[in-house]
Amino acid sequence: MKRILLSFTAAIAISSPVSAEQLNVVGSWSSLPLHKAYEAPFWGETLPEASGGKITTQVTTHNEMNLGVADVFRLLGQGVYDVAMTVGDYAVSDAPELEGLDVPLVAMDAAKAKAAVDAARPMVDEIFANRFNSKVLAIAPYPPQVVFCNKEVASLDDLKGLKIRASGRMTAKFLEALDAEGVNVAFSEVPGALQKGVVDCAVTGAGSGYSAGWWEVSTHLLTIPLGGWDPVVTAMNMDKWNSLDAGTQELIADQIATKFEAPAWDSAQGALLNDIACLTGNGECESGDKRSMVLVEATDADIAKARDILEAKVLPEWAERAGADWAKRWNDSVGKVVGVSIASK
């Protein structure tokens, strides 16, 4: 990894105009729609053009650099690169309070998910400043984390006893409370795990599963957002941010809010419907060929049961890890937006 980072730094030094503000940018998964449609164009073209050439960038992704996902924000805080973005859940081993950003099943559509993220933003800003020496620039969504199964399922109850790859720690806790077995499998290894029976089901975004070919090794798609919306945090090393003049800071903040974050959220709900259509053949698919997975839509009973588990078991367990102060702050912000409350002990 050190060789990769040194090569990355050397390439930047050679290619950067002396007069320009150079930003070394590490994006999220290179193969997924968020990076292709939003991250790469914004950092590679939109921001440099808006700056009139005063900002130049060198853009790669954490998987292209062979970085462990848990290392992305650690290395950002150390100044190895200037800007990084990845799923907030990947950093919860360093910041358990960050789990409150992506709670399963509290947002059934993009508008509610955006409202929850906006409510959580002050807490996320504080967590990144204190834990990762970083300035949060944006929070954008992956599609909701749904369930791909290579078993016949018709409801949430049918997940009981199955081995399921979770998309984050809180999702794993929810699966345990559902009497399913949460299994830790890397995203890239999921197709093989489904095919070999290492797992029966796996949780990821519908579009991510479509792009990665999970439809080839799974038969049923349960569209309840069991893994939340997997928000992707974009942050800049705080020392780098503080070194920029006020005008450059304002330009970056304005451009990323209007040309990256807002468009990503605006397309989220339509992308979900498109992804489901592509995976199941139900509706218009604009992304490629239609597949033929069995569509399993959540019933009111499924959603009610999931909410009960969330409030009775999953959120109280998170509150114990994060601490009473974070639980109260979550109740007063995100909880009010989504209508869920963590009971105090």
GROMACS .gro file of C-alpha atoms in nm:
model
  345
    1MET     CA    1   0.000   0.000   0.000
    2LYS     CA    2   0.291   0.235   0.077
    3ARG     CA    3   0.422   0.194  -0.280
    4ILE     CA    4   0.078   0.280  -0.419
    5LEU     CA    5   0.050   0.592  -0.203
    6LEU     CA    6   0.402   0.706  -0.295
    7SER     CA    7   0.331   0.656  -0.666
    8PHE     CA    8   0.005   0.846  -0.630
    9THR     CA    9   0.184   1.136  -0.458
   10ALA     CA   10   0.465   1.137  -0.714
   11ALA     CA   11   0.221   1.151  -1.005
   12ILE     CA   12   0.046   1.447  -0.845
   13ALA     CA   13   0.371   1.636  -0.793
   14ILE     CA   14   0.475   1.590  -1.157
   15SER     CA   15   0.140   1.679  -1.312
   16SER     CA   16   0.036   1.980  -1.099
   17PRO     CA   17   0.083   2.339  -1.213
   18VAL     CA   18   0.276   2.528  -0.947
   19SER     CA   19   0.018   2.808  -0.929
   20ALA     CA   20  -0.286   2.582  -0.891
   21GLU     CA   21  -0.432   2.443  -0.569
   22GLN     CA   22  -0.385   2.068  -0.609
   23LEU     CA   23  -0.632   1.830  -0.445
   24ASN     CA   24  -0.557   1.460  -0.416
   25VAL     CA   25  -0.899   1.291  -0.423
   26VAL     CA   26  -0.988   0.933  -0.328
   27GLY     CA   27  -1.339   0.832  -0.434
   28SER     CA   28  -1.564   0.545  -0.335
   29TRP     CA   29  -1.613   0.222  -0.532
   30SER     CA   30  -1.503   0.287  -0.891
   31SER     CA   31  -1.749   0.041  -1.044
   32LEU     CA   32  -2.065   0.182  -0.886
   33PRO     CA   33  -2.301   0.449  -1.020
   34LEU     CA   34  -2.231   0.713  -0.752
   35HIS     CA   35  -1.867   0.736  -0.852
   36LYS     CA   36  -1.924   0.709  -1.226
   37ALA     CA   37  -2.211   0.955  -1.248
   38TYR     CA   38  -2.125   1.205  -0.974
   39GLU     CA   39  -1.790   1.174  -0.794
   40ALA     CA   40  -1.558   1.138  -1.093
   41PRO     CA   41  -1.723   1.411  -1.306
   42PHE     CA   42  -1.744   1.655  -1.016
   43TRP     CA   43  -1.385   1.624  -0.896
   44GLY     CA   44  -1.232   1.562  -1.236
   45GLU     CA   45  -1.416   1.829  -1.436
   46THR     CA   46  -1.684   2.039  -1.264
   47LEU     CA   47  -1.484   2.184  -0.974
   48PRO     CA   48  -1.163   2.252  -1.171
   49GLU     CA   49  -1.367   2.427  -1.444
   50ALA     CA   50  -1.565   2.632  -1.191
   51SER     CA   51  -1.238   2.748  -1.034
   52GLY     CA   52  -1.106   2.872  -1.368
   53GLY     CA   53  -0.806   2.644  -1.335
   54LYS     CA   54  -0.715   2.757  -0.984
   55ILE     CA   55  -0.800   2.409  -0.851
   56THR     CA   56  -0.660   2.097  -1.011
   57THR     CA   57  -0.728   1.742  -0.902
   58GLN     CA   58  -0.585   1.393  -0.917
   59VAL     CA   59  -0.872   1.146  -0.878
   60THR     CA   60  -0.858   0.778  -0.792
   61THR     CA   61  -1.067   0.546  -0.572
   62HIS     CA   62  -0.996   0.347  -0.259
   63ASN     CA   63  -1.037   0.014  -0.439
   64GLU     CA   64  -0.801   0.123  -0.718
   65MET     CA   65  -0.548   0.204  -0.445
   66ASN     CA   66  -0.615  -0.128  -0.267
   67LEU     CA   67  -0.703   0.053   0.054
   68GLY     CA   68  -0.904  -0.122   0.321
   69VAL     CA   69  -1.240   0.054   0.352
   70ALA     CA   70  -1.185   0.110   0.725
   71ASP     CA   71  -0.858   0.293   0.645
   72VAL     CA   72  -1.003   0.555   0.411
   73PHE     CA   73  -1.087   0.821   0.670
   74ARG     CA   74  -0.798   0.729   0.901
   75LEU     CA   75  -0.550   0.805   0.623
   76LEU     CA   76  -0.742   1.119   0.530
   77GLY     CA   77  -0.702   1.249   0.883
   78GLN     CA   78  -0.328   1.181   0.862
   79GLY     CA   79  -0.302   1.389   0.545
   80VAL     CA   80  -0.208   1.104   0.309
   81TYR     CA   81  -0.453   1.262   0.062
   82ASP     CA   82  -0.671   1.572   0.070
   83VAL     CA   83  -1.025   1.451  -0.001
   84ALA     CA   84  -1.189   1.113   0.049
   85MET     CA   85  -1.534   0.965   0.027
   86THR     CA   86  -1.676   0.632   0.135
   87VAL     CA   87  -1.970   0.481   0.320
   88GLY     CA   88  -1.999   0.617   0.673
   89ASP     CA   89  -2.062   0.267   0.808
   90TYR     CA   90  -1.709   0.168   0.708
   91ALA     CA   91  -1.570   0.397   0.978
   92VAL     CA   92  -1.782   0.291   1.275
   93SER     CA   93  -1.506   0.082   1.433
   94ASP     CA   94  -1.330   0.414   1.498
   95ALA     CA   95  -1.649   0.609   1.569
   96PRO     CA   96  -1.943   0.400   1.694
   97GLU     CA   97  -2.154   0.715   1.728
   98LEU     CA   98  -2.142   0.742   1.348
   99GLU     CA   99  -2.376   0.443   1.320
  100GLY     CA  100  -2.662   0.683   1.392
  101LEU     CA  101  -2.620   0.828   1.042
  102ASP     CA  102  -2.755   0.516   0.873
  103VAL     CA  103  -3.027   0.342   1.070
  104PRO     CA  104  -3.211   0.056   0.896
  105LEU     CA  105  -3.576   0.094   0.803
  106VAL     CA  106  -3.638   0.450   0.924
  107ALA     CA  107  -3.661   0.594   0.572
  108MET     CA  108  -3.874   0.423   0.309
  109ASP     CA  109  -3.805   0.681   0.037
  110ALA     CA  110  -3.533   0.923  -0.070
  111ALA     CA  111  -3.705   1.234   0.066
  112LYS     CA  112  -3.721   1.088   0.417
  113ALA     CA  113  -3.364   0.961   0.392
  114LYS     CA  114  -3.244   1.309   0.291
  115ALA     CA  115  -3.433   1.466   0.582
  116ALA     CA  116  -3.273   1.217   0.823
  117VAL     CA  117  -2.924   1.287   0.686
  118ASP     CA  118  -2.980   1.664   0.710
  119ALA     CA  119  -3.087   1.621   1.072
  120ALA     CA  120  -2.777   1.414   1.146
  121ARG     CA  121  -2.537   1.650   0.970
  122PRO     CA  122  -2.429   1.857   1.274
  123MET     CA  123  -2.342   1.536   1.459
  124VAL     CA  124  -2.152   1.398   1.160
  125ASP     CA  125  -1.958   1.726   1.125
  126GLU     CA  126  -1.850   1.698   1.488
  127ILE     CA  127  -1.758   1.329   1.463
  128PHE     CA  128  -1.537   1.385   1.159
  129ALA     CA  129  -1.366   1.687   1.309
  130ASN     CA  130  -1.288   1.505   1.633
  131ARG     CA  131  -1.227   1.151   1.512
  132PHE     CA  132  -1.077   1.202   1.166
  133ASN     CA  133  -0.934   1.556   1.163
  134SER     CA  134  -1.160   1.622   0.865
  135LYS     CA  135  -1.416   1.870   0.734
  136VAL     CA  136  -1.738   1.714   0.600
  137LEU     CA  137  -1.818   1.854   0.256
  138ALA     CA  138  -2.114   1.642   0.148
  139ILE     CA  139  -2.324   1.336   0.229
  140ALA     CA  140  -2.472   1.155  -0.071
  141PRO     CA  141  -2.678   0.837  -0.091
  142TYR     CA  142  -2.617   0.498  -0.228
  143PRO     CA  143  -2.953   0.341  -0.315
  144PRO     CA  144  -3.136   0.182  -0.019
  145GLN     CA  145  -2.977  -0.139   0.096
  146VAL     CA  146  -3.216  -0.416  -0.005
  147VAL     CA  147  -3.193  -0.794   0.023
  148PHE     CA  148  -3.078  -1.031  -0.251
  149CYS     CA  149  -3.157  -1.396  -0.172
  150ASN     CA  150  -3.065  -1.723  -0.333
  151LYS     CA  151  -3.351  -1.879  -0.138
  152GLU     CA  152  -3.725  -1.848  -0.176
  153VAL     CA  153  -3.850  -1.572   0.054
  154ALA     CA  154  -4.190  -1.406   0.070
  155SER     CA  155  -4.165  -1.187   0.381
  156LEU     CA  156  -3.934  -1.058   0.651
  157ASP     CA  157  -4.014  -1.364   0.864
  158ASP     CA  158  -3.859  -1.588   0.599
  159LEU     CA  159  -3.515  -1.444   0.674
  160LYS     CA  160  -3.515  -1.617   1.013
  161GLY     CA  161  -3.239  -1.877   1.032
  162LEU     CA  162  -3.072  -1.768   0.708
  163LYS     CA  163  -2.708  -1.663   0.671
  164ILE     CA  164  -2.709  -1.305   0.546
  165ARG     CA  165  -2.429  -1.069   0.447
  166ALA     CA  166  -2.495  -0.736   0.621
  167SER     CA  167  -2.401  -0.397   0.476
  168GLY     CA  168  -2.311  -0.240   0.810
  169ARG     CA  169  -2.287  -0.302   1.182
  170MET     CA  170  -2.637  -0.183   1.271
  171THR     CA  171  -2.782  -0.398   0.993
  172ALA     CA  172  -2.596  -0.697   1.136
  173LYS     CA  173  -2.746  -0.626   1.476
  174PHE     CA  174  -3.092  -0.608   1.320
  175LEU     CA  175  -3.040  -0.945   1.153
  176GLU     CA  176  -2.935  -1.099   1.484
  177ALA     CA  177  -3.252  -0.964   1.646
  178LEU     CA  178  -3.448  -1.119   1.359
  179ASP     CA  179  -3.285  -1.457   1.443
  180ALA     CA  180  -3.090  -1.456   1.118
  181GLU     CA  181  -2.713  -1.497   1.111
  182GLY     CA  182  -2.518  -1.189   1.006
  183VAL     CA  183  -2.209  -1.287   0.806
  184ASN     CA  184  -1.915  -1.060   0.726
  185VAL     CA  185  -1.837  -1.089   0.354
  186ALA     CA  186  -1.659  -0.826   0.143
  187PHE     CA  187  -1.872  -0.675  -0.134
  188SER     CA  188  -1.654  -0.820  -0.411
  189GLU     CA  189  -1.678  -1.169  -0.261
  190VAL     CA  190  -2.057  -1.181  -0.233
  191PRO     CA  191  -2.136  -1.345  -0.571
  192GLY     CA  192  -1.912  -1.639  -0.491
  193ALA     CA  193  -2.050  -1.664  -0.139
  194LEU     CA  194  -2.409  -1.673  -0.269
  195GLN     CA  195  -2.323  -1.928  -0.534
  196LYS     CA  196  -2.143  -2.159  -0.290
  197GLY     CA  197  -2.402  -2.126  -0.013
  198VAL     CA  198  -2.168  -1.948   0.227
  199VAL     CA  199  -2.455  -1.699   0.258
  200ASP     CA  200  -2.821  -1.738   0.165
  201CYS     CA  201  -2.884  -1.366   0.118
  202ALA     CA  202  -2.687  -1.043   0.101
  203VAL     CA  203  -2.770  -0.679   0.162
  204THR     CA  204  -2.658  -0.401  -0.072
  205GLY     CA  205  -2.800  -0.125  -0.290
  206ALA     CA  206  -3.023  -0.240  -0.574
  207GLY     CA  207  -2.810  -0.057  -0.830
  208SER     CA  208  -2.487  -0.188  -0.680
  209GLY     CA  209  -2.619  -0.543  -0.697
  210TYR     CA  210  -2.729  -0.492  -1.056
  211SER     CA  211  -2.391  -0.347  -1.160
  212ALA     CA  212  -2.201  -0.626  -0.981
  213GLY     CA  213  -2.410  -0.905  -1.131
  214TRP     CA  214  -2.567  -1.034  -0.812
  215TRP     CA  215  -2.878  -1.122  -1.015
  216GLU     CA  216  -2.676  -1.407  -1.162
  217VAL     CA  217  -2.647  -1.583  -0.826
  218SER     CA  218  -2.970  -1.483  -0.650
  219THR     CA  219  -3.336  -1.539  -0.724
  220HIS     CA  220  -3.545  -1.317  -0.492
  221LEU     CA  221  -3.525  -0.942  -0.426
  222LEU     CA  222  -3.678  -0.819  -0.098
  223THR     CA  223  -3.705  -0.442  -0.140
  224ILE     CA  224  -3.742  -0.339   0.225
  225PRO     CA  225  -3.449  -0.101   0.308
  226LEU     CA  226  -3.297  -0.343   0.556
  227GLY     CA  227  -2.957  -0.173   0.541
  228GLY     CA  228  -3.070   0.188   0.533
  229TRP     CA  229  -2.942   0.413   0.253
  230ASP     CA  230  -2.566   0.369   0.313
  231PRO     CA  231  -2.480   0.742   0.303
  232VAL     CA  232  -2.140   0.820   0.152
  233VAL     CA  233  -1.952   1.094   0.335
  234THR     CA  234  -1.718   1.324   0.141
  235ALA     CA  235  -1.461   1.497   0.362
  236MET     CA  236  -1.142   1.701   0.333
  237ASN     CA  237  -0.843   1.682   0.562
  238MET     CA  238  -0.895   1.962   0.815
  239ASP     CA  239  -0.541   2.097   0.784
  240LYS     CA  240  -0.583   2.119   0.409
  241TRP     CA  241  -0.922   2.287   0.447
  242ASN     CA  242  -0.784   2.542   0.691
  243SER     CA  243  -0.497   2.620   0.453
  244LEU     CA  244  -0.737   2.733   0.181
  245ASP     CA  245  -0.839   3.096   0.156
  246ALA     CA  246  -1.199   3.190   0.230
  247GLY     CA  247  -1.288   3.234  -0.137
  248THR     CA  248  -1.166   2.885  -0.227
  249GLN     CA  249  -1.351   2.733   0.067
  250GLU     CA  250  -1.670   2.909  -0.039
  251LEU     CA  251  -1.630   2.794  -0.399
  252ILE     CA  252  -1.581   2.430  -0.298
  253ALA     CA  253  -1.871   2.435  -0.051
  254ASP     CA  254  -2.109   2.593  -0.303
  255GLN     CA  255  -2.009   2.373  -0.595
  256ILE     CA  256  -2.023   2.046  -0.404
  257ALA     CA  257  -2.365   2.130  -0.255
  258THR     CA  258  -2.524   2.231  -0.586
  259LYS     CA  259  -2.337   2.024  -0.848
  260PHE     CA  260  -2.273   1.701  -0.657
  261GLU     CA  261  -2.478   1.650  -0.342
  262ALA     CA  262  -2.813   1.788  -0.464
  263PRO     CA  263  -2.813   1.603  -0.800
  264ALA     CA  264  -2.719   1.275  -0.631
  265TRP     CA  265  -3.016   1.306  -0.394
  266ASP     CA  266  -3.251   1.428  -0.669
  267SER     CA  267  -3.187   1.112  -0.868
  268ALA     CA  268  -3.200   0.868  -0.575
  269GLN     CA  269  -3.569   0.775  -0.583
  270GLY     CA  270  -3.584   0.741  -0.960
  271ALA     CA  271  -3.265   0.536  -0.954
  272LEU     CA  272  -3.421   0.296  -0.703
  273LEU     CA  273  -3.727   0.239  -0.922
  274ASN     CA  274  -3.505   0.191  -1.225
  275ASP     CA  275  -3.278  -0.054  -1.042
  276ILE     CA  276  -3.570  -0.264  -0.922
  277ALA     CA  277  -3.711  -0.269  -1.276
  278CYS     CA  278  -3.375  -0.378  -1.414
  279LEU     CA  279  -3.339  -0.658  -1.160
  280THR     CA  280  -3.694  -0.792  -1.179
  281GLY     CA  281  -3.819  -0.696  -1.524
  282ASN     CA  282  -4.110  -0.503  -1.367
  283GLY     CA  283  -4.111  -0.159  -1.531
  284GLU     CA  284  -3.873   0.036  -1.755
  285CYS     CA  285  -3.500  -0.031  -1.720
  286GLU     CA  286  -3.278   0.248  -1.848
  287SER     CA  287  -2.948   0.097  -1.727
  288GLY     CA  288  -2.923  -0.209  -1.948
  289ASP     CA  289  -3.086  -0.546  -1.987
  290LYS     CA  290  -3.377  -0.652  -1.769
  291ARG     CA  291  -3.326  -0.947  -1.538
  292SER     CA  292  -3.584  -1.180  -1.387
  293MET     CA  293  -3.547  -1.184  -1.010
  294VAL     CA  294  -3.867  -1.240  -0.812
  295LEU     CA  295  -3.986  -0.908  -0.663
  296VAL     CA  296  -4.081  -0.935  -0.294
  297GLU     CA  297  -4.233  -0.613  -0.164
  298ALA     CA  298  -4.251  -0.542   0.208
  299THR     CA  299  -4.594  -0.564   0.365
  300ASP     CA  300  -4.728  -0.336   0.635
  301ALA     CA  301  -4.674  -0.625   0.876
  302ASP     CA  302  -4.309  -0.652   0.771
  303ILE     CA  303  -4.252  -0.282   0.827
  304ALA     CA  304  -4.429  -0.281   1.164
  305LYS     CA  305  -4.228  -0.581   1.283
  306ALA     CA  306  -3.904  -0.423   1.167
  307ARG     CA  307  -3.981  -0.099   1.350
  308ASP     CA  308  -4.057  -0.292   1.670
  309ILE     CA  309  -3.722  -0.472   1.652
  310LEU     CA  310  -3.542  -0.148   1.575
  311GLU     CA  311  -3.686   0.039   1.874
  312ALA     CA  312  -3.681  -0.250   2.122
  313LYS     CA  313  -3.338  -0.400   2.046
  314VAL     CA  314  -3.120  -0.241   1.780
  315LEU     CA  315  -3.124   0.127   1.876
  316PRO     CA  316  -3.092   0.067   2.253
  317GLU     CA  317  -2.790  -0.154   2.185
  318TRP     CA  318  -2.633   0.122   1.974
  319ALA     CA  319  -2.706   0.378   2.248
  320GLU     CA  320  -2.505   0.166   2.492
  321ARG     CA  321  -2.205   0.170   2.257
  322ALA     CA  322  -2.229   0.535   2.157
  323GLY     CA  323  -2.331   0.676   2.495
  324ALA     CA  324  -2.637   0.845   2.642
  325ASP     CA  325  -2.543   1.191   2.511
  326TRP     CA  326  -2.533   1.073   2.150
  327ALA     CA  327  -2.861   0.884   2.196
  328LYS     CA  328  -3.029   1.200   2.326
  329ARG     CA  329  -2.891   1.407   2.041
  330TRP     CA  330  -3.013   1.147   1.792
  331ASN     CA  331  -3.362   1.148   1.949
  332ASP     CA  332  -3.375   1.528   1.930
  333SER     CA  333  -3.271   1.539   1.565
  334VAL     CA  334  -3.297   1.230   1.344
  335GLY     CA  335  -3.549   1.060   1.570
  336LYS     CA  336  -3.792   1.351   1.544
  337VAL     CA  337  -3.767   1.352   1.165
  338VAL     CA  338  -3.831   0.978   1.123
  339GLY     CA  339  -4.069   0.928   1.415
  340VAL     CA  340  -3.850   0.686   1.608
  341SER     CA  341  -3.719   0.726   1.962
  342ILE     CA  342  -3.457   0.546   2.166
  343ALA     CA  343  -3.601   0.475   2.509
  344SER     CA  344  -3.389   0.605   2.796
  345LYS     CA  345  -3.284   0.364   3.070
   0.00000   0.00000   0.00000
